mmCIF file of C-alpha atoms in Angstrom:
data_model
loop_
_atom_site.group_PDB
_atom_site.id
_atom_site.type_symbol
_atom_site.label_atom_id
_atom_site.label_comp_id
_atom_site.label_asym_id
_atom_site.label_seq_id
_atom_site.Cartn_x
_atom_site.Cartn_y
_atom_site.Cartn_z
ATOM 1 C CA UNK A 1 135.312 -10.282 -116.785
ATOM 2 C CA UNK A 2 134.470 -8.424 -113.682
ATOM 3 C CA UNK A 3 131.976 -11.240 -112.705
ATOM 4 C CA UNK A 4 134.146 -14.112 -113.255
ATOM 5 C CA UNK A 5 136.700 -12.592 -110.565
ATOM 6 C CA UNK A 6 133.793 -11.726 -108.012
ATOM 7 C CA UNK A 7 132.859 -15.572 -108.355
ATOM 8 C CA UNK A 8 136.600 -16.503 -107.611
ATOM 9 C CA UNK A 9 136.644 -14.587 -105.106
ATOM 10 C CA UNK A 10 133.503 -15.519 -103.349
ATOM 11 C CA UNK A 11 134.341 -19.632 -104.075
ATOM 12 C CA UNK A 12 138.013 -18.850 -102.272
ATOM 13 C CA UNK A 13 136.458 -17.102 -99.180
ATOM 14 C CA UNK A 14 133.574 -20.402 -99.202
ATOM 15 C CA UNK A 15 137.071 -22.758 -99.026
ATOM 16 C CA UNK A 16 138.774 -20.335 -96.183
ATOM 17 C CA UNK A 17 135.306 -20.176 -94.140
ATOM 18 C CA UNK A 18 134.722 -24.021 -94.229
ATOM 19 C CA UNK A 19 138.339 -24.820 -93.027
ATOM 20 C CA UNK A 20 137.925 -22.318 -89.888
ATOM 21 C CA UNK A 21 134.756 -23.766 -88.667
ATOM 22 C CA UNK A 22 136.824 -27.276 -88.639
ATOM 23 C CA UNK A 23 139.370 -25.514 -86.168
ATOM 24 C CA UNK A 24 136.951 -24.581 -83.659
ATOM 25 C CA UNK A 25 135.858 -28.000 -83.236
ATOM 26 C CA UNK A 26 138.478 -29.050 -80.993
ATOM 27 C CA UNK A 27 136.849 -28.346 -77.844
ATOM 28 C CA UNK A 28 135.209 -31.391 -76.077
ATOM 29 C CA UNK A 29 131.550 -31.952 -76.144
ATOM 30 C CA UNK A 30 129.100 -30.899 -73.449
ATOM 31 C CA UNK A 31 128.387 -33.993 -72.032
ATOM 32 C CA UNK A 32 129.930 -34.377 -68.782
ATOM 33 C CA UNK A 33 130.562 -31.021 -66.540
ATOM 34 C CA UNK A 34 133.581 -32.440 -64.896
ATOM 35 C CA UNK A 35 135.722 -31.927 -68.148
ATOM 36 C CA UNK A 36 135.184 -28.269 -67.590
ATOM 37 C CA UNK A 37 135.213 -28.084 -63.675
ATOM 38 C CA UNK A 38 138.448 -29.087 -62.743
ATOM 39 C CA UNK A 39 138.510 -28.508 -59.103
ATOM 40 C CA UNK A 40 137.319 -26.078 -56.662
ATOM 41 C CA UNK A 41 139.911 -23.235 -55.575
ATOM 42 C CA UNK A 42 140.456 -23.555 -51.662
ATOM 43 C CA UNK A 43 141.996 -20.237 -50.411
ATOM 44 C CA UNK A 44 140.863 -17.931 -47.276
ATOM 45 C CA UNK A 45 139.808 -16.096 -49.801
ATOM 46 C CA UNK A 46 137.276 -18.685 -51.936
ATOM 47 C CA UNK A 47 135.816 -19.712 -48.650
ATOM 48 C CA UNK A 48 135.492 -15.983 -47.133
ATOM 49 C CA UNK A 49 133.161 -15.462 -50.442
ATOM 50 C CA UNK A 50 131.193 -18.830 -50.191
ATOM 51 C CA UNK A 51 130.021 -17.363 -46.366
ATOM 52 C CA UNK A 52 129.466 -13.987 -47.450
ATOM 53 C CA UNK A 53 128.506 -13.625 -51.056
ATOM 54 C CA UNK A 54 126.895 -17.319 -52.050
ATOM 55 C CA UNK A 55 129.929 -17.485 -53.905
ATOM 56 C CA UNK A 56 131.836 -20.823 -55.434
ATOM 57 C CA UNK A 57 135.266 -20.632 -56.710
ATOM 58 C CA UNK A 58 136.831 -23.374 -59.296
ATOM 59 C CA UNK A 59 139.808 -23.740 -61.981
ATOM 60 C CA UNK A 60 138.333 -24.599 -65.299
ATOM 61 C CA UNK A 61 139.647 -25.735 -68.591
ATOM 62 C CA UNK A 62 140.996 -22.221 -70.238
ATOM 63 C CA UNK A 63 138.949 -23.051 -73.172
ATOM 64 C CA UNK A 64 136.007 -22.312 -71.728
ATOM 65 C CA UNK A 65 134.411 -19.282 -71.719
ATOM 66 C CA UNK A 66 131.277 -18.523 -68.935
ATOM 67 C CA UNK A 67 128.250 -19.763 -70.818
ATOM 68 C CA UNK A 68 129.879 -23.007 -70.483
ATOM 69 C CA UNK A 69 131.187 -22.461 -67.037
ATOM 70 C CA UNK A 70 127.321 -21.401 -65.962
ATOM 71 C CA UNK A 71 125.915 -24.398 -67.749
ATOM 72 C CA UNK A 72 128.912 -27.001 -66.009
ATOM 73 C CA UNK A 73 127.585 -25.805 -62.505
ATOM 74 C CA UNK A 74 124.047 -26.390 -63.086
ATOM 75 C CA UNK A 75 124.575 -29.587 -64.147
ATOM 76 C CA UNK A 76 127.063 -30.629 -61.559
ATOM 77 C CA UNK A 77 124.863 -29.422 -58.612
ATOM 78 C CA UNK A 78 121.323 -28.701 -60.047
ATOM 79 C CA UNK A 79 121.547 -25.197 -58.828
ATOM 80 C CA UNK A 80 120.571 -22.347 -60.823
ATOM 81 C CA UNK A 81 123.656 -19.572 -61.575
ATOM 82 C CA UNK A 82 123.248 -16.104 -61.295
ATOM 83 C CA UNK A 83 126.771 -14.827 -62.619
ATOM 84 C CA UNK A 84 130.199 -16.236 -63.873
ATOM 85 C CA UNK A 85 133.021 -14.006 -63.779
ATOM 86 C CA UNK A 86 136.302 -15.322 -65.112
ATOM 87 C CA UNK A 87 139.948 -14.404 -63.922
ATOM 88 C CA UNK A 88 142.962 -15.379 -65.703
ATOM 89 C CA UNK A 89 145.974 -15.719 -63.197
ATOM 90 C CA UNK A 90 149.602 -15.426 -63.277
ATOM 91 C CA UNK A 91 150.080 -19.028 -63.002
ATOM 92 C CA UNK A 92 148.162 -20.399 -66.311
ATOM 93 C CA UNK A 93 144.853 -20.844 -64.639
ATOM 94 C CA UNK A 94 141.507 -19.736 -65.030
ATOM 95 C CA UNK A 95 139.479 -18.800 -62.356
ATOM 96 C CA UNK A 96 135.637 -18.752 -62.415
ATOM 97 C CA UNK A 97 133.716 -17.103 -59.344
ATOM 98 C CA UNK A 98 129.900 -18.743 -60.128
ATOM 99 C CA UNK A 99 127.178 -16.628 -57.654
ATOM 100 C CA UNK A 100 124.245 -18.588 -56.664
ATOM 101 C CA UNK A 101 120.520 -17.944 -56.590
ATOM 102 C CA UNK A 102 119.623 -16.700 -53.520
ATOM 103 C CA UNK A 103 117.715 -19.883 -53.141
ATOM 104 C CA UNK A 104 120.780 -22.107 -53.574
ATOM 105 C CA UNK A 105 123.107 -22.254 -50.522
ATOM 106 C CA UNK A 106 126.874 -22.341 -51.562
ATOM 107 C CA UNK A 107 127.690 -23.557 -48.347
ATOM 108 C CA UNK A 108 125.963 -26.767 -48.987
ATOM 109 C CA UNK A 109 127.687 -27.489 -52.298
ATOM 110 C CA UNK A 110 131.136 -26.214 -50.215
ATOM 111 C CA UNK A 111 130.563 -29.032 -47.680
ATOM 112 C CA UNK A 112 129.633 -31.680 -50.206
ATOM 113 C CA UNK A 113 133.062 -30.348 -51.569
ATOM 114 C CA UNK A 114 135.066 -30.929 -49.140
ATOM 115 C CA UNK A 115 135.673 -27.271 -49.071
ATOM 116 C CA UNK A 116 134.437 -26.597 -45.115
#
């Protein structure tokens, strides 16, 4: 008796699991970085850290989370990314501050921007 309801049990958390991995599908595929870059954040502030701290600032897709961010730049710019921290703001945006490698210049990717 005890076994049947352990196998009922186990078959109704197999039905729950399968229907939660089809939710998380919804995000768009990897295949083009400009889904998740959705332009670069032009403040004082933005370009104040691309001089002084190699730093780019854009507004991505709040979906994203940084390992995507980091991999977006990459392939946007062919840079390599040392850090991606992530700010959610007041008005529905999300913020990600990407550092470069030391041998990546931010300025360079700024101008190509349109940033400077």
């Amino acid at each position: 008796m005890a076994e049947a309801v352990k196998r009922e049990k186990s078959a109704a958390k197999k039905v729950t699991k399968a229907a939660s991995d089809k939710k998380k599908s919804s995000l768009p595929p990897l295949t083009n970085p400009w889904t998740i870059l959705q332009y670069p954040h032009l403040t004082e502030k933005s370009i104040g850290l691309v001089e002084s701290k190699n730093t780019l600032v854009f507004v991505v897709d709040p979906r994203m989370n940084k390992k995507q961010v980091k991999w977006a730049v990459e392939h946007a710019f062919s840079v390599r990314v040392t850090n991606v921290n992530v700010l959610n703001d007041r008005k529905n945006r999300k913020r990600a501050f990407v550092t470069l490698a030391k041998e990546n210049n931010a300025l360079d990717i700024a101008t190509r921007l349109g940033m400077i």
